[in-house]
Tab-separated table of C-alpha atoms in Angstrom:
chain	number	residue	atom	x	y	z
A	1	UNK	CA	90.888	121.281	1.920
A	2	UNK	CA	89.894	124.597	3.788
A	3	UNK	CA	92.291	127.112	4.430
A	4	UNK	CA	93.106	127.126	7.663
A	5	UNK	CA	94.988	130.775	8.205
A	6	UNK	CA	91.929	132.261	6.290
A	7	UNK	CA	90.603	134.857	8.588
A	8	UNK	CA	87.156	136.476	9.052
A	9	UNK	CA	86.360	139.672	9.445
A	10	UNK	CA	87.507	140.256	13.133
A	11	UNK	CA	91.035	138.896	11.369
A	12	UNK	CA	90.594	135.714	13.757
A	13	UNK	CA	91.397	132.268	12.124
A	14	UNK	CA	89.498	129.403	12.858
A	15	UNK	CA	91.803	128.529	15.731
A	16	UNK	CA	90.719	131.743	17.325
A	17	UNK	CA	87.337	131.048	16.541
A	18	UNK	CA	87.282	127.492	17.933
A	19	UNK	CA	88.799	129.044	20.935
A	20	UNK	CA	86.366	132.208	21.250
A	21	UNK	CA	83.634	129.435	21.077
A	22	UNK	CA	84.992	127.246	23.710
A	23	UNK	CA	85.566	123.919	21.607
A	24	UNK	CA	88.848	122.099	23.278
A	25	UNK	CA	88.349	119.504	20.609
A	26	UNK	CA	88.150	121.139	17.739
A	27	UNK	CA	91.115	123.459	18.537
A	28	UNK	CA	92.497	119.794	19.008
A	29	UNK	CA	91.825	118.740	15.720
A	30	UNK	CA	92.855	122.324	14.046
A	31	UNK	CA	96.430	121.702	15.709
A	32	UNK	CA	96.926	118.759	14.723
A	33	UNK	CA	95.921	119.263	11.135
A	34	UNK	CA	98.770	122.040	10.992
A	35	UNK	CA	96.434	125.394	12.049
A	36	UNK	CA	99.271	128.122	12.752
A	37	UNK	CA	99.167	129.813	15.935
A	38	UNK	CA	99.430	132.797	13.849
A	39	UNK	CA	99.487	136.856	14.263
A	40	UNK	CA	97.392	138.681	16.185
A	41	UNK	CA	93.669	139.973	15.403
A	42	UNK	CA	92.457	143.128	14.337
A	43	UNK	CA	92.582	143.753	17.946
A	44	UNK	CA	95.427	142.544	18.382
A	45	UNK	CA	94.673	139.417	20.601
A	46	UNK	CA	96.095	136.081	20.034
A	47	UNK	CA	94.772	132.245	19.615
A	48	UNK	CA	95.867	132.142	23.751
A	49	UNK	CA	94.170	135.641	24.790
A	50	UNK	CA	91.361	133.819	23.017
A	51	UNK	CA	92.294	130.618	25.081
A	52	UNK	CA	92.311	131.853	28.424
A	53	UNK	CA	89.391	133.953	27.675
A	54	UNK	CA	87.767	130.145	27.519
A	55	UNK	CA	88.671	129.695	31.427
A	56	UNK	CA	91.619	127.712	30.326
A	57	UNK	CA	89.834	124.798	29.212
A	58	UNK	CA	91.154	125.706	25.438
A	59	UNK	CA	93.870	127.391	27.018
A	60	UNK	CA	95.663	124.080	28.439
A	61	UNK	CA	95.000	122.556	25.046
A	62	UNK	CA	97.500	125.426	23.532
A	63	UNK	CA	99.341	125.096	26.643
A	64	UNK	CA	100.449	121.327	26.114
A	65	UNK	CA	101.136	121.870	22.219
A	66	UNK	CA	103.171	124.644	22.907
A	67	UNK	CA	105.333	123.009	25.931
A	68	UNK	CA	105.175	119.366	24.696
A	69	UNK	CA	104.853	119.687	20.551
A	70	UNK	CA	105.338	122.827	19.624
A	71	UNK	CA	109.009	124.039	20.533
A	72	UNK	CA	110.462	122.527	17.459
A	73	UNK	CA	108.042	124.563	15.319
A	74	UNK	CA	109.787	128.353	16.833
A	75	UNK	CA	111.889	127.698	14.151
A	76	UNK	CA	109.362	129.388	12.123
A	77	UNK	CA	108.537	132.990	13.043
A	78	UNK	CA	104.587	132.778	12.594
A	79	UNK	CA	104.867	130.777	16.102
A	80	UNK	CA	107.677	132.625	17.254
A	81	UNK	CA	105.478	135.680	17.290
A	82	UNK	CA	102.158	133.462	18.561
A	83	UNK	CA	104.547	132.190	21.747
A	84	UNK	CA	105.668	135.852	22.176
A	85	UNK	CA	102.162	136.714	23.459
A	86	UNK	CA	102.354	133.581	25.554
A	87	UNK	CA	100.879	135.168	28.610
A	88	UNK	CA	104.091	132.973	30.587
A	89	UNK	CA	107.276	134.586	30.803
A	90	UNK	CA	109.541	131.789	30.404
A	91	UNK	CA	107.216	130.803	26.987
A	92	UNK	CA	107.815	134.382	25.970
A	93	UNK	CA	111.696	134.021	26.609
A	94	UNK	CA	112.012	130.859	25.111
A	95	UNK	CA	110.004	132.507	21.548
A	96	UNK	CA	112.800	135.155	21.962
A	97	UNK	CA	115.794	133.361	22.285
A	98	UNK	CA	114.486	131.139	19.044
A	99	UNK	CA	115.199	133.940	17.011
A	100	UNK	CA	118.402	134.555	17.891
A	101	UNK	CA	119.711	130.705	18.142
A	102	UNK	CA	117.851	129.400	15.295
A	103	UNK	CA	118.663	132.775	13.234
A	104	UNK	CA	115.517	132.665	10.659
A	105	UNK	CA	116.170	135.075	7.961
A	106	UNK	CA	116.013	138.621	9.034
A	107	UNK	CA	113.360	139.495	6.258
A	108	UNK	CA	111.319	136.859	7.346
A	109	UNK	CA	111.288	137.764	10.937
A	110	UNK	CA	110.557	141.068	10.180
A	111	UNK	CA	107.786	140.212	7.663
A	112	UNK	CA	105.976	138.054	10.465
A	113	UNK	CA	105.336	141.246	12.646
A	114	UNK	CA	108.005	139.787	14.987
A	115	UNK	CA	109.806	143.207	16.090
A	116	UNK	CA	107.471	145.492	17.386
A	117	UNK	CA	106.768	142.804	20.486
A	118	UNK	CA	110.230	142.187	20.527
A	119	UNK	CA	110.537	145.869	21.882
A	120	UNK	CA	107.751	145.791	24.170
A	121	UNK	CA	109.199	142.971	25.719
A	122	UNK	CA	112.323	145.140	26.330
A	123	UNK	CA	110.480	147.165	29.234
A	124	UNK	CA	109.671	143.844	31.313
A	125	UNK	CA	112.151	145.019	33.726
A	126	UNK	CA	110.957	142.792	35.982
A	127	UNK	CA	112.001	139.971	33.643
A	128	UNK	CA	115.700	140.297	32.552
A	129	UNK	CA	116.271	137.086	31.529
A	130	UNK	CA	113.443	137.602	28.992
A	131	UNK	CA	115.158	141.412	28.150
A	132	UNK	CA	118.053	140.115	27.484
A	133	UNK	CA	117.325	137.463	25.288
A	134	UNK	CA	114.834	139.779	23.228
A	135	UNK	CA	117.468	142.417	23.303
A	136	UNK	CA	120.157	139.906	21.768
A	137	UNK	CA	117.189	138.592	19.390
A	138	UNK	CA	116.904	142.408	18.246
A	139	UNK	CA	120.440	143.154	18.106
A	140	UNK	CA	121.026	140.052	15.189
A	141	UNK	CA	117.976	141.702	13.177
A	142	UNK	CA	119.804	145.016	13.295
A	143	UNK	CA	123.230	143.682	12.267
A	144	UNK	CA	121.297	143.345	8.664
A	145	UNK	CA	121.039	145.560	6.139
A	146	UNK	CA	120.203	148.894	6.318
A	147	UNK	CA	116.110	147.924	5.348
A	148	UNK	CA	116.224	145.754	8.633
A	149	UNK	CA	117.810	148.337	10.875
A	150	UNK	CA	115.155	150.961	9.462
A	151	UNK	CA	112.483	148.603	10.172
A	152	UNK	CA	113.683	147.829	13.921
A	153	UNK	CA	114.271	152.336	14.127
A	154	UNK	CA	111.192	152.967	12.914
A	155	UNK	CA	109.316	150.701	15.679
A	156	UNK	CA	111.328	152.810	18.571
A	157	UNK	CA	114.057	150.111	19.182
A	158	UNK	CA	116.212	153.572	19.873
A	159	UNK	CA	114.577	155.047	23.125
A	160	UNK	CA	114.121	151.565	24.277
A	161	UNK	CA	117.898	150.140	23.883
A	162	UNK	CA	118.873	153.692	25.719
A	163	UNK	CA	116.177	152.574	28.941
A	164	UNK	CA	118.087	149.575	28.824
A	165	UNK	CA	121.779	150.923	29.592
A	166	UNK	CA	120.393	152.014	32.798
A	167	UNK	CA	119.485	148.128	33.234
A	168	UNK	CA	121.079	147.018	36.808
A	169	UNK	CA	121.557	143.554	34.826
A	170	UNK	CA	125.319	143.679	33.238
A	171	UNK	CA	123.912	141.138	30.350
A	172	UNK	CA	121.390	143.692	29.484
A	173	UNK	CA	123.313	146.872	29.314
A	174	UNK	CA	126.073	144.784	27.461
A	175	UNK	CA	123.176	143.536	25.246
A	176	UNK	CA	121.738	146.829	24.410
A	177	UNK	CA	125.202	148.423	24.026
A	178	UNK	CA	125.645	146.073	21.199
A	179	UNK	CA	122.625	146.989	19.455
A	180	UNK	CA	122.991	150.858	19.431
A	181	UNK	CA	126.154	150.467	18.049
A	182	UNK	CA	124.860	147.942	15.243
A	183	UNK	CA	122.487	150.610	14.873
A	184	UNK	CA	124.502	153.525	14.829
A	185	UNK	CA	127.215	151.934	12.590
A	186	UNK	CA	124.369	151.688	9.935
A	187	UNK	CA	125.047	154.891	8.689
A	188	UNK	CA	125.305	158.056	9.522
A	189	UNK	CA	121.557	158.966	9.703
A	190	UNK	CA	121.484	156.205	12.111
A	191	UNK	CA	124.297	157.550	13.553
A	192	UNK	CA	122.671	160.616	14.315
A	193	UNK	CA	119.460	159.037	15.080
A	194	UNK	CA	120.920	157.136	18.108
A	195	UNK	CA	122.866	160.679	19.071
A	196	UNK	CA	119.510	162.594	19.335
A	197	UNK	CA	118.092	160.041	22.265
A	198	UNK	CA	120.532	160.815	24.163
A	199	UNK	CA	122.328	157.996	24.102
A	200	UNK	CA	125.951	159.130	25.298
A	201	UNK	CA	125.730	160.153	28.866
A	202	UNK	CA	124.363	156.196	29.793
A	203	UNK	CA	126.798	154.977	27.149
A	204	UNK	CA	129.878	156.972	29.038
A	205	UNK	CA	128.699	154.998	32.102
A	206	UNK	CA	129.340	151.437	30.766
A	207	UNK	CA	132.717	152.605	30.497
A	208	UNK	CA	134.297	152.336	34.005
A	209	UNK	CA	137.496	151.400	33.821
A	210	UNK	CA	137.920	149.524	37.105
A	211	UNK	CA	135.283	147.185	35.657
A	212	UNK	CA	136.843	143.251	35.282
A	213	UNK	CA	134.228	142.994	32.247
A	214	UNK	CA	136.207	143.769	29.400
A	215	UNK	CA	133.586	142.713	27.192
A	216	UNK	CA	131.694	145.578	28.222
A	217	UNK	CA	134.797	147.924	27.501
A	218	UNK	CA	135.053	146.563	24.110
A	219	UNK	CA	131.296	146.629	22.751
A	220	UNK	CA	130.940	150.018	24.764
A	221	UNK	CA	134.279	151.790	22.762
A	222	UNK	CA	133.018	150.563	19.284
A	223	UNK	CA	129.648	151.954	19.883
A	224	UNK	CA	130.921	155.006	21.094
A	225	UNK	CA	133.857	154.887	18.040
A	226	UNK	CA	130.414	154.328	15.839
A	227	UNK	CA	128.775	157.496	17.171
A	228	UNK	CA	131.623	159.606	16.376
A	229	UNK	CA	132.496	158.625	12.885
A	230	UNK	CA	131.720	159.276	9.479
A	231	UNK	CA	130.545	162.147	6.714
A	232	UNK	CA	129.569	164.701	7.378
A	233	UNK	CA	130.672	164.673	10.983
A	234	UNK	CA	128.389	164.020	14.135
A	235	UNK	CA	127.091	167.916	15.670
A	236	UNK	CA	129.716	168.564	18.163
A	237	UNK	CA	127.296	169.411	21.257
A	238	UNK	CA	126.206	165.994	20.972
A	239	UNK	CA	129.624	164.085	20.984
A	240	UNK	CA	131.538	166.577	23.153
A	241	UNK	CA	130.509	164.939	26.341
A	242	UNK	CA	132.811	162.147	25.131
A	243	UNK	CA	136.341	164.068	25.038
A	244	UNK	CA	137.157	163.687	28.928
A	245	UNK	CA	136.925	159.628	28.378
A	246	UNK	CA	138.482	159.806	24.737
């Protein structure tokens, strides 16, 4: 039989293609003969860019698999990442919060191109249900080994988890919180490389201590214990905003 995540030389599969050509039932037949919803082209569009590009008459087709059929199958992170470009929000946060309740391995995540739109979904402030439950998603891949936490640094999940302690959403600040220190308690390169965003001033600000979330309290004064430990020591300009509350 053909080989149906062969791609062209656009990178589109012949899902995408089917879709770019307007064919509702032969995207029909692809999905149900097991086509993958698959990563992004060379341009970085998906099968449902491609979809809606159709004036939804594909589109509903990948609509309805996704909604009715298709949850089961974000165990896998080549549709996890497809049903992150969902172009609806609650698609996108149910996608996210598969990767953090099913728990795929970390390697495999990673390998699927899973965490750079991960952290672009971190700026949908408008969204924080959807923050948080990419932020959580994110935090699990960084509580790994030190290969997954490089991966996640090296994609800016740093700068971004910092935007997020300024989050007016408790569950996000908390969320992020957790990850920087994940991050941080790495070692101390990552130590330092959370220290250099600037990371402690919004850090210092999750811990108020007439706050009745003691959660918060906890997460925030291991990340900040992270940030201060280990050889050689942290550069003192950076921590020494941190001796008033210590």
């Amino acid at each position: 039989g053909a080989d149906l995540a062969a791609r062209d030389g656009r990178g589109r599969t012949a899902l995408m293609a089917a879709c770019a050509q307007g064919h509702p039932r032969i995207v029909e037949l692809l999905l149900a003969a097991g086509a993958t919803l698959g990563l992004p082209d060379k341009r970085g569009r998906t099968v449902f860019d491609y979809g809606l590009m159709m004036q939804g008459r594909v589109y509903d087709k990948m609509g309805r698999f996704v909604v009715e059929d298709g949850l089961h199958r974000l165990r896998k992170p080549a549709y996890v990442l497809a049903t992150l470009f969902h172009p609806d929000a609650d698609m996108q946060t149910e996608a996210a919060r598969a990767v953090r309740k099913h728990k795929p391995p970390i390697q495999e995540v990673i390998n699927a191109g899973t965490v750079p739109r991960l952290i672009q979904l971190l700026a949908e402030s408008q969204a924080p249900t959807l923050q948080f439950e990419a932020a959580w998603a994110l935090t699990n891949i960084v509580s790994g080994t030190s290969e997954h936490v490089a991966a996640c640094v090296k994609e800016g999940i740093v700068p971004k988890m910092t935007e997020l302690l300024s989050s007016p959403s408790d569950d996000v600040r908390e969320q992020a919180v957790w990850a920087l220190g994940n991050i941080a308690g790495d070692s101390v390169k990552m130590r330092d490389e959370v220290l250099n965003h600037n990371v402690l001033t919004p850090l210092l600000r999750q811990l108020d201590p007439n706050t009745t979330r003691i959660s918060m309290l906890r997460n925030a004064t291991w990340t900040l214990s992270n940030l201060c430990r280990g050889k050689p020591k942290p550069p003192f300009d950076l921590v020494k905003p941190a001796l008033p509350t210590l």
